[in-house]
Short mmCIF file of C-alpha atoms in Angstrom, two decimals:
data_model
loop_
_atom_site.label_atom_id
_atom_site.label_comp_id
_atom_site.label_asym_id
_atom_site.label_seq_id
_atom_site.Cartn_x
_atom_site.Cartn_y
_atom_site.Cartn_z
CA VAL A 9 14.67 -13.04 -4.51
CA TYR A 10 13.83 -15.21 -1.45
CA PRO A 11 12.72 -18.99 -2.67
CA THR A 12 9.21 -19.65 -1.61
CA ALA A 13 9.89 -23.38 -1.48
CA ASN A 14 12.77 -22.99 1.46
CA ARG A 15 10.12 -21.42 3.55
CA SER A 16 7.38 -22.57 6.44
CA ASN A 17 4.19 -21.15 5.94
CA HIS A 18 5.08 -18.94 9.00
CA ASP A 19 8.61 -17.58 7.93
CA LYS A 20 7.89 -14.81 5.60
CA PRO A 21 10.50 -12.10 4.18
CA ALA A 22 10.91 -8.34 5.10
CA TYR A 23 8.97 -7.46 2.07
CA ARG A 24 6.53 -8.79 0.08
CA GLY A 25 5.68 -7.04 -3.37
CA ALA A 26 4.25 -7.34 -7.31
CA LEU A 27 7.17 -6.79 -9.42
CA SER A 28 6.09 -7.83 -13.02
CA GLU A 29 9.21 -7.27 -14.06
CA LEU A 30 11.10 -10.34 -12.49
CA GLY A 31 9.10 -12.93 -14.01
CA ALA A 32 6.47 -15.54 -13.45
CA GLY A 33 8.58 -18.26 -12.46
CA ILE A 34 9.10 -16.93 -9.35
CA ARG A 35 5.47 -15.95 -7.87
CA GLY A 36 3.92 -18.41 -4.67
CA SER A 37 1.43 -19.58 -4.25
CA ASP A 38 -0.54 -16.40 -3.59
CA ASN A 39 0.79 -15.27 -6.66
CA ARG A 40 2.70 -12.14 -4.79
CA LEU A 41 6.73 -12.34 -4.85
CA ALA A 42 9.42 -12.23 -2.20
CA VAL A 43 12.02 -9.56 -2.98
CA ARG A 44 15.14 -8.71 -0.75
CA PRO A 45 15.01 -5.30 0.61
CA GLY A 46 18.06 -4.66 -1.57
CA SER A 47 17.76 -5.83 -4.46
CA VAL A 48 17.82 -3.77 -7.28
CA ALA A 49 14.31 -4.96 -8.75
CA LEU A 50 12.78 -3.68 -5.56
CA ALA A 51 14.78 0.08 -5.83
CA ASP A 52 13.72 0.53 -9.68
CA ALA A 53 9.63 -0.46 -8.25
CA VAL A 54 10.54 1.89 -5.33
CA THR A 55 11.29 4.51 -8.11
CA ARG A 56 8.96 4.66 -10.50
CA GLY A 57 6.27 4.08 -8.12
CA HIS A 58 7.60 7.33 -6.30
CA TRP A 59 7.51 9.26 -9.91
CA ASN A 60 4.11 7.93 -10.38
CA HIS A 61 2.99 9.04 -7.12
CA LYS A 62 4.31 12.37 -8.02
CA ILE A 63 2.41 12.11 -11.48
CA ALA A 64 -0.81 11.66 -9.39
CA ASP A 65 -0.28 14.35 -7.22
CA ALA A 66 -0.08 16.61 -10.26
CA LEU A 67 -3.04 15.53 -11.52
CA LYS A 68 -5.35 15.34 -8.17
CA ALA A 69 -4.15 19.01 -8.06
CA LEU A 70 -5.57 19.85 -11.21
CA GLY A 71 -8.60 18.30 -10.62
CA HIS A 72 -7.80 14.88 -13.01
CA TYR A 73 -9.16 12.66 -10.30
CA GLN A 74 -9.39 9.71 -12.20
CA ARG A 75 -6.54 9.81 -13.97
CA ALA A 76 -4.42 10.61 -11.08
CA ALA A 77 -6.18 7.12 -9.59
CA ASP A 78 -4.80 5.16 -12.09
CA PHE A 79 -1.27 6.13 -11.61
CA LEU A 80 -1.63 5.22 -8.22
CA PHE A 81 -3.10 2.21 -8.79
CA GLU A 82 -0.25 1.04 -10.73
CA SER A 83 1.89 2.46 -8.13
CA ALA A 84 0.24 0.38 -5.16
CA ARG A 85 0.07 -2.81 -7.57
CA LEU A 86 4.27 -2.25 -8.19
CA LEU A 87 5.13 -1.77 -4.09
CA ASP A 88 2.10 -3.75 -2.45
CA ARG A 89 -0.67 -5.41 -4.25
CA ALA A 90 -3.22 -3.94 -6.76
CA PRO A 91 -6.14 -1.92 -4.86
CA PRO A 92 -9.66 -3.21 -4.96
CA ARG A 93 -12.08 -3.10 -8.17
CA SER A 94 -15.31 -3.46 -6.74
CA THR A 95 -17.64 -2.20 -4.48
CA ARG A 96 -17.55 -6.01 -2.08
CA GLY A 97 -13.32 -6.37 -2.79
CA ALA A 98 -13.18 -2.87 -1.33
CA LEU A 99 -15.61 -3.48 1.87
CA VAL A 100 -14.12 -7.29 2.54
CA ARG A 101 -10.13 -5.58 2.35
CA ALA A 102 -11.56 -2.75 4.82
CA ILE A 103 -12.81 -5.56 7.00
CA GLY A 104 -9.53 -7.30 6.35
CA GLY A 105 -7.34 -3.96 6.85
CA TYR A 106 -9.52 -3.47 10.21
CA ALA A 107 -8.62 -6.07 11.64
CA GLY A 108 -5.31 -6.00 11.21
CA TYR A 109 -5.09 -2.58 12.62
CA ARG A 110 -6.60 -3.99 15.78
CA LEU A 111 -4.77 -7.13 16.19
CA ARG A 112 -0.82 -6.50 14.70
CA PRO A 113 1.29 -3.88 17.34
CA HIS A 114 2.83 -1.09 15.94
CA ARG A 115 6.71 -2.51 15.28
CA LYS A 116 10.08 -0.59 16.26
CA PRO A 117 11.63 0.87 13.47
CA ARG A 118 12.88 -1.36 10.79
CA PRO A 119 16.12 -1.11 8.64
CA VAL A 120 15.72 1.41 6.03
CA ALA A 121 15.66 -0.46 2.76
CA GLU A 122 12.76 -2.78 4.20
CA ARG A 123 11.07 0.61 5.64
CA ASP A 124 11.30 2.90 2.72
CA PRO A 125 9.06 0.59 0.47
CA MET A 126 6.15 -0.08 3.23
CA ILE A 127 6.05 3.66 4.13
CA ALA A 128 6.31 4.46 0.16
CA ALA A 129 3.33 2.20 -0.53
CA ALA A 130 1.44 3.88 2.40
CA GLU A 131 1.90 7.19 0.99
CA ILE A 132 -0.03 5.49 -2.40
CA ASN A 133 -2.80 4.26 -0.31
CA MET A 134 -3.36 7.54 1.09
CA THR A 135 -3.29 9.69 -1.57
CA LEU A 136 -5.83 7.04 -3.10
CA SER A 137 -7.78 6.57 -0.30
CA GLU A 138 -8.18 10.52 -0.51
CA ILE A 139 -9.25 10.39 -4.12
CA HIS A 140 -11.59 8.51 -3.51
CA TYR A 141 -12.93 10.25 -0.65
CA GLU A 142 -13.29 13.15 -3.06
CA LEU A 143 -15.39 10.81 -5.30
CA ASN A 144 -17.62 9.74 -2.58
CA LYS A 145 -16.36 6.38 -2.86
CA VAL A 146 -16.01 5.54 0.94
CA PRO A 147 -16.11 1.58 1.02
CA PHE A 148 -13.00 2.72 -1.50
CA SER A 149 -11.31 4.82 0.76
CA LEU A 150 -11.69 3.29 3.69
CA ALA A 151 -9.93 -0.23 2.68
CA GLU A 152 -7.26 2.23 1.21
CA VAL A 153 -6.72 4.01 4.10
CA LEU A 154 -6.44 0.89 6.63
CA ARG A 155 -4.37 -0.83 4.39
CA GLY A 156 -1.77 2.13 4.15
CA VAL A 157 -2.32 2.55 7.71
CA ASN A 158 -0.93 -1.41 8.47
CA LEU A 159 1.30 -0.96 5.95
CA ALA A 160 3.36 2.49 7.69
CA ARG A 161 2.85 0.46 11.24
CA ASN A 162 4.71 -2.39 9.76
CA GLY A 163 7.33 -0.35 8.76
CA GLY A 164 7.57 0.71 12.16
CA GLY A 165 8.23 3.54 14.72
CA ASP A 166 6.57 7.05 13.92
CA SER A 167 6.84 8.79 10.46
CA THR A 168 4.83 11.98 9.00
CA SER A 169 2.99 9.28 6.82
CA LEU A 170 1.54 7.59 9.56
CA ALA A 171 0.47 10.70 11.29
CA LYS A 172 -0.81 11.94 7.81
CA ILE A 173 -2.71 8.35 7.25
CA TYR A 174 -4.29 8.36 11.36
CA MET A 175 -5.78 11.94 10.29
CA GLY A 176 -7.06 10.39 6.83
CA MET A 177 -8.57 7.82 9.00
CA ALA A 178 -10.44 10.00 11.44
CA LEU A 179 -11.72 12.11 8.66
CA ILE A 180 -13.12 9.19 6.48
CA SER A 181 -14.25 7.53 9.84
CA ARG A 182 -16.49 10.58 9.80
CA ALA A 183 -18.17 9.69 6.39
CA LEU A 184 -19.53 6.58 8.19
#
């Protein structure tokens, strides 16, 4: 784990997630953890997040959207940060996500150990965005799709996930 005390404000690790099992003693001032890409805890969180995502996909296919959303909230919390719970929070995140989308460039591909958790978190956000779109919760859907595209772009390179998220962005923008 990268210690937060030995970093400057602009020197961030390659991946930052909220992995609760590492304990509260290593959290930074923003209540998020800095995790090495090769750590066992990160690999476990990615595996748990992946399984939660698969369960949510099955529940979504059966029409159990709220139960699927609960699994996706947990997956997003494990791999990135918890999605917003209020409409106001969703609107703030959507505006911040749009600014990030417009102002941050697309990156070159990162090493697989750094990229995989970001792409997994992006896919989780995209699936949660699809569920909220189906439930007609447009601000939440927009916030999550923008978070997903920013994570996928931050992972670098092109991927099928990034292409799917771009299609989701186009679909949601029509709802506005």
